[in-house]
PDB file of C-alpha atoms in Angstrom:
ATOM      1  CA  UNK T   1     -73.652  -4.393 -56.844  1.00 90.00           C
ATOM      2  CA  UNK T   2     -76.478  -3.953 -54.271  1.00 98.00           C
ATOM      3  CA  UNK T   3     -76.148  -0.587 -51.774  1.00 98.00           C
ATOM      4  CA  UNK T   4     -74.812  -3.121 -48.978  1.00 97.00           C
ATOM      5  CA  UNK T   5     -72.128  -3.876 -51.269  1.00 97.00           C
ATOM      6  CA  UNK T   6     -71.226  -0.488 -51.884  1.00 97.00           C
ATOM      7  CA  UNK T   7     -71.457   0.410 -48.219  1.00 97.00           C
ATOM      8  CA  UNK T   8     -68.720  -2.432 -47.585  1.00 95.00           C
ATOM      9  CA  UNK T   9     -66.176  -1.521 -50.215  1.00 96.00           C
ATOM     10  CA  UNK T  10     -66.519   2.133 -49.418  1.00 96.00           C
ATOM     11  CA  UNK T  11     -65.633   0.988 -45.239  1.00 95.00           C
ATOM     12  CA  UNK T  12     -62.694  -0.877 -46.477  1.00 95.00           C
ATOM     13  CA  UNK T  13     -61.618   1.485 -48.381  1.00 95.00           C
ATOM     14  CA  UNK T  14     -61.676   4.617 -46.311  1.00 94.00           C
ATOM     15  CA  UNK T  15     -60.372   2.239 -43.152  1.00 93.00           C
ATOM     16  CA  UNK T  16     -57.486   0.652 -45.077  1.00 94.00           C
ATOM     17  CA  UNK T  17     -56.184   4.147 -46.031  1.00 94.00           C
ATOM     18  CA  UNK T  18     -55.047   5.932 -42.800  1.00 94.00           C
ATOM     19  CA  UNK T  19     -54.330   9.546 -44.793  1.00 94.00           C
ATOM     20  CA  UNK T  20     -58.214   9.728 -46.259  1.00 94.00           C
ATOM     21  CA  UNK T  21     -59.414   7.905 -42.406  1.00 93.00           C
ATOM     22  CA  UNK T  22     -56.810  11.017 -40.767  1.00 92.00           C
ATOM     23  CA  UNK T  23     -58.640  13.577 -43.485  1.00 91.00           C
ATOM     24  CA  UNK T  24     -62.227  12.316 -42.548  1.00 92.00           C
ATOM     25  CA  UNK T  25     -61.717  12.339 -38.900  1.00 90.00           C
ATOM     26  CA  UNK T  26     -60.149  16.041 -39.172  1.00 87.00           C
ATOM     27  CA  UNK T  27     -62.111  17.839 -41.662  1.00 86.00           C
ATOM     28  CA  UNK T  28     -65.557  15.760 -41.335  1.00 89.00           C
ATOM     29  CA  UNK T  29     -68.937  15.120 -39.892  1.00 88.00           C
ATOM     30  CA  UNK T  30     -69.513  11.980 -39.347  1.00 90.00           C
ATOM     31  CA  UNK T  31     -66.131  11.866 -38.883  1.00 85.00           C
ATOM     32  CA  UNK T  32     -65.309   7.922 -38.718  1.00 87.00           C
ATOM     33  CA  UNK T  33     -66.941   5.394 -40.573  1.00 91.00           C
ATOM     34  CA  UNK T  34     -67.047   1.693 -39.017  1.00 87.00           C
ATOM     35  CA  UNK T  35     -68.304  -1.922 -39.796  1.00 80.00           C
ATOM     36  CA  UNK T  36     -71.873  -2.116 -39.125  1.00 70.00           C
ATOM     37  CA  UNK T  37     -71.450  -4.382 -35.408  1.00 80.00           C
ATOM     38  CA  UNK T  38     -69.457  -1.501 -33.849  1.00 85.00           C
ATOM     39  CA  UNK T  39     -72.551   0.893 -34.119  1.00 91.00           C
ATOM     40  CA  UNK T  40     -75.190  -2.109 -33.395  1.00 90.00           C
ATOM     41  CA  UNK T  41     -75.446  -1.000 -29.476  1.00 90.00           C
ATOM     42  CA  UNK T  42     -75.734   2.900 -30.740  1.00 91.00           C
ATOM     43  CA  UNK T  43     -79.007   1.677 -32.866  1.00 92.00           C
ATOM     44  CA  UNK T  44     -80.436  -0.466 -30.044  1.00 91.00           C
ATOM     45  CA  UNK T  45     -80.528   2.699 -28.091  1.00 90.00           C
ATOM     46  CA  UNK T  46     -82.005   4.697 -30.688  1.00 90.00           C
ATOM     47  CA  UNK T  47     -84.287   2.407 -31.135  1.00 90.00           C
ATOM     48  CA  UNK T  48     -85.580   1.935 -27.858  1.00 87.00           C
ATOM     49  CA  UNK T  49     -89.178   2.356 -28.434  1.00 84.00           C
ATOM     50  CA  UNK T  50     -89.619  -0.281 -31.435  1.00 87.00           C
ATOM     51  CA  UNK T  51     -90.602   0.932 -34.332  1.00 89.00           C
ATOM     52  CA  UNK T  52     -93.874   0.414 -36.227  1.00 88.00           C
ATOM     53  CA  UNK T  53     -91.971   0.273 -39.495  1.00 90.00           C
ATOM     54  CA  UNK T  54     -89.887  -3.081 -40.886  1.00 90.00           C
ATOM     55  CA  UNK T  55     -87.149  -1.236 -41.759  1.00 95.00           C
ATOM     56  CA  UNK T  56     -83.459  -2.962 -42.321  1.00 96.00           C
ATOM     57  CA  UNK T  57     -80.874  -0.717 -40.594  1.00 95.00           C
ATOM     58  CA  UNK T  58     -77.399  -0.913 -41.077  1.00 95.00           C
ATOM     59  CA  UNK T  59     -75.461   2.033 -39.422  1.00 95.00           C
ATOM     60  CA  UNK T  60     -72.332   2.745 -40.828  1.00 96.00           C
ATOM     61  CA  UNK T  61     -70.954   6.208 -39.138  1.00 95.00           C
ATOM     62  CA  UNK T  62     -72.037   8.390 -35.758  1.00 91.00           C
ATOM     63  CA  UNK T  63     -71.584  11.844 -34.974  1.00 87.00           C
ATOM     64  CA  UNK T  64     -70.602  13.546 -31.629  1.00 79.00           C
ATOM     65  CA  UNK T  65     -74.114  13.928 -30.442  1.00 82.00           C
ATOM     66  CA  UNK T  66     -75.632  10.354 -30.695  1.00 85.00           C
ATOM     67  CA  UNK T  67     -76.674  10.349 -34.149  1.00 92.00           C
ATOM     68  CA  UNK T  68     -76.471   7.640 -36.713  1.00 95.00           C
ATOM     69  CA  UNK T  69     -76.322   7.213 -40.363  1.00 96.00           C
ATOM     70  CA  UNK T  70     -78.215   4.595 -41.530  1.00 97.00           C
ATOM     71  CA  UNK T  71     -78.483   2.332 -44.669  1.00 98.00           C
ATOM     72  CA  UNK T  72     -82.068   1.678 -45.073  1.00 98.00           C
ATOM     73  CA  UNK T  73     -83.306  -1.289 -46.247  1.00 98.00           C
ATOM     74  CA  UNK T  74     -80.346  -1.892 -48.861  1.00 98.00           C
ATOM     75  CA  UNK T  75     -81.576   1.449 -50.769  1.00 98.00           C
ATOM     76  CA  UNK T  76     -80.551   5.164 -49.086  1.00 98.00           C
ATOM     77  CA  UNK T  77     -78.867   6.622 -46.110  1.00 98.00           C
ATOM     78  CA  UNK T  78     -80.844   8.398 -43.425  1.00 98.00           C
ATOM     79  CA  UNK T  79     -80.042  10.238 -40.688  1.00 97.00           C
ATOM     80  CA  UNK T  80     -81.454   9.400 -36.849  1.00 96.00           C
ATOM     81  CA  UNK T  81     -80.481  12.257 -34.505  1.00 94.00           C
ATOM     82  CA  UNK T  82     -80.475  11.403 -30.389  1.00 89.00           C
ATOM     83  CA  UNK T  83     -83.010  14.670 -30.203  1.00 90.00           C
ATOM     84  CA  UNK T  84     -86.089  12.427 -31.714  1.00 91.00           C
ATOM     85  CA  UNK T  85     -85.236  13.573 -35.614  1.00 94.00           C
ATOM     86  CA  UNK T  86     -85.049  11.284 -38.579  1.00 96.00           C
ATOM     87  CA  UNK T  87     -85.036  11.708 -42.061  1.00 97.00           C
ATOM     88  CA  UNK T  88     -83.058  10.461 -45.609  1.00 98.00           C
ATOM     89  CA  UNK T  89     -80.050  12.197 -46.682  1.00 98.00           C
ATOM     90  CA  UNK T  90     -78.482  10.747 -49.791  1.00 98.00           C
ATOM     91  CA  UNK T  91     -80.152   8.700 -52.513  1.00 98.00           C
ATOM     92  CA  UNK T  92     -77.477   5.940 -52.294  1.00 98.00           C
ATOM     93  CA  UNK T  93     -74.404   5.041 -50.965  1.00 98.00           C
ATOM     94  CA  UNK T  94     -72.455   7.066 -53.364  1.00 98.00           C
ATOM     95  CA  UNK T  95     -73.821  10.168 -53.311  1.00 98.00           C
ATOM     96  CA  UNK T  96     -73.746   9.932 -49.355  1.00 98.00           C
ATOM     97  CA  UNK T  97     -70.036  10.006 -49.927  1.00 97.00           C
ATOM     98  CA  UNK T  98     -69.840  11.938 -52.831  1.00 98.00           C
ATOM     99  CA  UNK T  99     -71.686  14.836 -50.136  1.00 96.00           C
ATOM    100  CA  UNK T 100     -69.497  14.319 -47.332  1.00 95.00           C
ATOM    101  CA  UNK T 101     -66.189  14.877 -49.496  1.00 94.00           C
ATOM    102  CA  UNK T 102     -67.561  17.648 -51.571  1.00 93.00           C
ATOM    103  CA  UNK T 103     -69.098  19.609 -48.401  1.00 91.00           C
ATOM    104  CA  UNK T 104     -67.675  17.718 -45.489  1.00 89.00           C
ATOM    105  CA  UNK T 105     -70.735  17.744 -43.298  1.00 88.00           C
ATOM    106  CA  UNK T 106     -74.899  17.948 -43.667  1.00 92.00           C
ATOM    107  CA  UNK T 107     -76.432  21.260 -43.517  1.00 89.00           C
ATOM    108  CA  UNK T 108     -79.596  19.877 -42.080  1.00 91.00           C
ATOM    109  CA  UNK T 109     -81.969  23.289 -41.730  1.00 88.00           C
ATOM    110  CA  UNK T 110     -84.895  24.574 -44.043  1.00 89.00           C
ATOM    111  CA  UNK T 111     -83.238  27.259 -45.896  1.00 87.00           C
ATOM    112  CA  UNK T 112     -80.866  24.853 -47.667  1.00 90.00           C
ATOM    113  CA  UNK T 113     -83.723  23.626 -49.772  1.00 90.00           C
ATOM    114  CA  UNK T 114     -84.981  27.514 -51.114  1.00 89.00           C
ATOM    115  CA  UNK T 115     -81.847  27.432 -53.208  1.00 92.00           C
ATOM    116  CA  UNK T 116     -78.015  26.648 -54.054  1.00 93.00           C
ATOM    117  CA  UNK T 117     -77.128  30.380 -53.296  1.00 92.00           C
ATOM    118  CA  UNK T 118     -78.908  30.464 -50.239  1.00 90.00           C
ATOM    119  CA  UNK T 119     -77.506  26.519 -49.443  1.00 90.00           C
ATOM    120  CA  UNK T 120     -73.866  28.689 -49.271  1.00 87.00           C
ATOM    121  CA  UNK T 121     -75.294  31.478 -46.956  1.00 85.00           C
ATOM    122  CA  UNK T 122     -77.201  29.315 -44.476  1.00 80.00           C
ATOM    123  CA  UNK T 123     -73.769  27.260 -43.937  1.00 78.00           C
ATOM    124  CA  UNK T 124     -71.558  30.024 -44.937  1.00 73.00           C
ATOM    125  CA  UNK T 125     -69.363  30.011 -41.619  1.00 68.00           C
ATOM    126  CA  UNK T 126     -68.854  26.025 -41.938  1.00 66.00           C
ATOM    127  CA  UNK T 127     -68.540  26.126 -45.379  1.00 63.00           C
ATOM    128  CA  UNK T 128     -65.445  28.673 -45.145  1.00 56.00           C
ATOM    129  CA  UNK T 129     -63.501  26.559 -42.846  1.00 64.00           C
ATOM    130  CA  UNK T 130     -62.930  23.837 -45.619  1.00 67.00           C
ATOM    131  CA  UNK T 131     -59.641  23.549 -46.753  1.00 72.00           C
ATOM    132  CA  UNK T 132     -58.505  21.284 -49.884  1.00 76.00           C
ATOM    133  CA  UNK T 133     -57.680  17.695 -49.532  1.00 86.00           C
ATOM    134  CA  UNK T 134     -55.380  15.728 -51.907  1.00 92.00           C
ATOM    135  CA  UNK T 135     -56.582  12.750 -50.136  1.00 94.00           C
ATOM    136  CA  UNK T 136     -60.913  13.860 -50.672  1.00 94.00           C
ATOM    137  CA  UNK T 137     -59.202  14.642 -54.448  1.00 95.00           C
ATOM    138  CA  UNK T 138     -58.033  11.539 -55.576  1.00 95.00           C
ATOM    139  CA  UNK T 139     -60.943   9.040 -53.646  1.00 96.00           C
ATOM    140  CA  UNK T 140     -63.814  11.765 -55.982  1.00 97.00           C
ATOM    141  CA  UNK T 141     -61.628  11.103 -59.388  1.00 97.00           C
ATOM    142  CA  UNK T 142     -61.082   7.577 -58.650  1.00 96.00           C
ATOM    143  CA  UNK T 143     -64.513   6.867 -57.739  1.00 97.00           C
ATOM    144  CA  UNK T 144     -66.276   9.071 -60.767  1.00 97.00           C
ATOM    145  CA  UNK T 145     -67.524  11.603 -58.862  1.00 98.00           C
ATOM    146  CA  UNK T 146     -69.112  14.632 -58.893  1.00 98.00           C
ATOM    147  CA  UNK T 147     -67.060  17.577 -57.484  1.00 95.00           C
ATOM    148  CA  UNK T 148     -69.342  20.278 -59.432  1.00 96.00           C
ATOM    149  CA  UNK T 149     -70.648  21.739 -56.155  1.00 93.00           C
ATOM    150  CA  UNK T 150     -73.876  22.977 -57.338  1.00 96.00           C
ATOM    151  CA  UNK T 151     -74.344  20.148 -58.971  1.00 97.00           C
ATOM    152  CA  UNK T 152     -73.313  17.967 -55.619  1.00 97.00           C
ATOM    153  CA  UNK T 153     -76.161  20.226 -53.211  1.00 96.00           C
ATOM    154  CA  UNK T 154     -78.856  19.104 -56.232  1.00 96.00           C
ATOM    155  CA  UNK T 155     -77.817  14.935 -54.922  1.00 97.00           C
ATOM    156  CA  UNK T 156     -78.397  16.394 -51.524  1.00 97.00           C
ATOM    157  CA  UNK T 157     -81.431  18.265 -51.655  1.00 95.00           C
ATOM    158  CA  UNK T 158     -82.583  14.474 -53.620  1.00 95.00           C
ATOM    159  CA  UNK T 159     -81.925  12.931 -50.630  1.00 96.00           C
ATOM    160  CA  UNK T 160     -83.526  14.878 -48.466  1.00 96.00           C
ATOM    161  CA  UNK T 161     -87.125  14.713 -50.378  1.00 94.00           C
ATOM    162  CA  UNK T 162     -87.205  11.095 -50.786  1.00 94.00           C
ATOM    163  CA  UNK T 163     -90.859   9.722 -50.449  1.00 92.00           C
ATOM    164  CA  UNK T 164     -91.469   8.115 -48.698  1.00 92.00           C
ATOM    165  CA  UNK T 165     -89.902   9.920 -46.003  1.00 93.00           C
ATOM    166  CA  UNK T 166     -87.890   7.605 -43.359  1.00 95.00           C
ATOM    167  CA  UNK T 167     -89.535   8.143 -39.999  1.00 94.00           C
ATOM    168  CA  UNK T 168     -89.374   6.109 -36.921  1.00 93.00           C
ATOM    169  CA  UNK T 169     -93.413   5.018 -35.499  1.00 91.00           C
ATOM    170  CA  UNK T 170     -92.641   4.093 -31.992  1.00 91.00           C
ATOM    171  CA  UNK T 171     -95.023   0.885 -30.621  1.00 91.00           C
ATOM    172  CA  UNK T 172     -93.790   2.126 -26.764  1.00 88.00           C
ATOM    173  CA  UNK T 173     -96.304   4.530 -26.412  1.00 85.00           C
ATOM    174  CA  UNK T 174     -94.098   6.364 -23.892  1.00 83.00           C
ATOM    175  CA  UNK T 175     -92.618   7.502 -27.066  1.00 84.00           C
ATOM    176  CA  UNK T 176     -93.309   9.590 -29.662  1.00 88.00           C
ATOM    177  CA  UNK T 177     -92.602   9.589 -33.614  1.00 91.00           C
ATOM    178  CA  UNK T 178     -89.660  11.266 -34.909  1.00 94.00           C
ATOM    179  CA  UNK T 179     -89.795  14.649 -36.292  1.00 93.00           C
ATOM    180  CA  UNK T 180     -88.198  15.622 -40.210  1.00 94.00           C
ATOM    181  CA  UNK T 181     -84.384  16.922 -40.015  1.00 94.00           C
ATOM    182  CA  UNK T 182     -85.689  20.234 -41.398  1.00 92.00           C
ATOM    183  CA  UNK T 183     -87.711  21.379 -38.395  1.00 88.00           C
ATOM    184  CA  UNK T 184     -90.880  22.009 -40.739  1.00 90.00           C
ATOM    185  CA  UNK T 185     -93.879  21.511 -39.965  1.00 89.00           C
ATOM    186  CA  UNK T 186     -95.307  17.290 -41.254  1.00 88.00           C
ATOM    187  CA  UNK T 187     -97.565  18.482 -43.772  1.00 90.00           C
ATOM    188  CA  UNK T 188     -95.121  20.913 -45.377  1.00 91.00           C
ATOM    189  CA  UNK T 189     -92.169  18.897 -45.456  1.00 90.00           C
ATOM    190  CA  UNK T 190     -94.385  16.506 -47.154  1.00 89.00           C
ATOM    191  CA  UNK T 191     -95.617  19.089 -50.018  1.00 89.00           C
ATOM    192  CA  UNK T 192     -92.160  19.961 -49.938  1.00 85.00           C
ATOM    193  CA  UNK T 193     -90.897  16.711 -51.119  1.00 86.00           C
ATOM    194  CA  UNK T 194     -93.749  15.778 -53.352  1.00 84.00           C
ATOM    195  CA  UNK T 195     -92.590  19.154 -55.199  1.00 82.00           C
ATOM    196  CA  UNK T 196     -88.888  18.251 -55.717  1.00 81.00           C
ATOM    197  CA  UNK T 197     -90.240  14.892 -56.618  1.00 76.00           C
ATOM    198  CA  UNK T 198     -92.026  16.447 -59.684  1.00 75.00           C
ATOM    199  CA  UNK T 199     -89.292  18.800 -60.627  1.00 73.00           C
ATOM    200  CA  UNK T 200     -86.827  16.029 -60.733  1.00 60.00           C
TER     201      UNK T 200
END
């Protein structure tokens, strides 16, 4: 089953069970996932300067600031941000998924990346607000997986090192190239990943 696949069965699932659509829209970020045409104007406008890349978007779920999720070209999900940030997330379809219902949201800053232990104390005021979910549960069991949560931040921190890294190459020259989620300097982020890369 290809990632665009995936992506579809997971949509019809969440949308075609209103407890586990209630759960994501309560205790989530992204908090509502929709078929690809809904979000099609949302890209347009993030994509407003062209992009030097050939990339095949499909955006799947927004957040309350502008920002997409993306499938990218039929492999992982990235993140576009309305503040001029990109970057990947998740390896695949599944572990985007398997992240959101383990931690409910993306701790996007640098310090997640040092370690697990310090993943839990840069997000520590988020993280404490999440309450069990039957319905986030049953859809982890059912699916196969992972609710280890160390285990679940190592899929994330993947994600975030993929190389190459998703960034957005405006043609418009009125605008300029996105920046990493991270905040980190190019050239760091980019030893960064090539490090996690080797470990992995």
């Amino acid at each position: 089953m290809t990632q665009k696949e995936r992506l579809v069965y997971f949509i019809n699932r969440i949308n075609s069970d209103e407890e586990l659509k209630e759960e994501i829209y309560n205790k989530c970020d992204p908090d509502t996932i929709y078929p690809q045409k809904e979000l099609m104007e949302d890209l347009e406008w993030l994509m407003e300067g062209g992009s030097e890349e050939n990339y095949d978007l499909v955006p799947f779920a927004n957040d309350g600031s502008g920002g997409l999720y993306l499938l990218v070209n039929d492999q992982h999900i990235a993140y576009f941000d309305s503040e001029g940030c990109a970057g990947y997330v998740a390896e695949s379809v599944d572990d985007f998924f398997n992240i959101l219902f383990v931690f409910r949201f993306f701790c996007l800053s640098k310090g997640v990346m040092k370690s697990y232990e310090q993943f839990l104390k840069e997000c520590e005021e988020d993280l404490f607000e999440i309450k069990p979910s039957e319905a986030f549960e049953r859809f982890l069991i059912k699916e196969k997986m992972e609710t280890d949560k160390e285990k679940v931040y190592e899929k994330f921190i993947k994600g975030l090192t993929i190389t190459p890294i998703f960034e957005i190459n405006p043609i418009d020259e009125e605008y300029v190239k996105t920046n990493n989620l991270l905040g980190m300097e190019e050239d760091e982020f980019l030893e960064l990943c090539k490090k996690i890369c080797s470990q992995g």
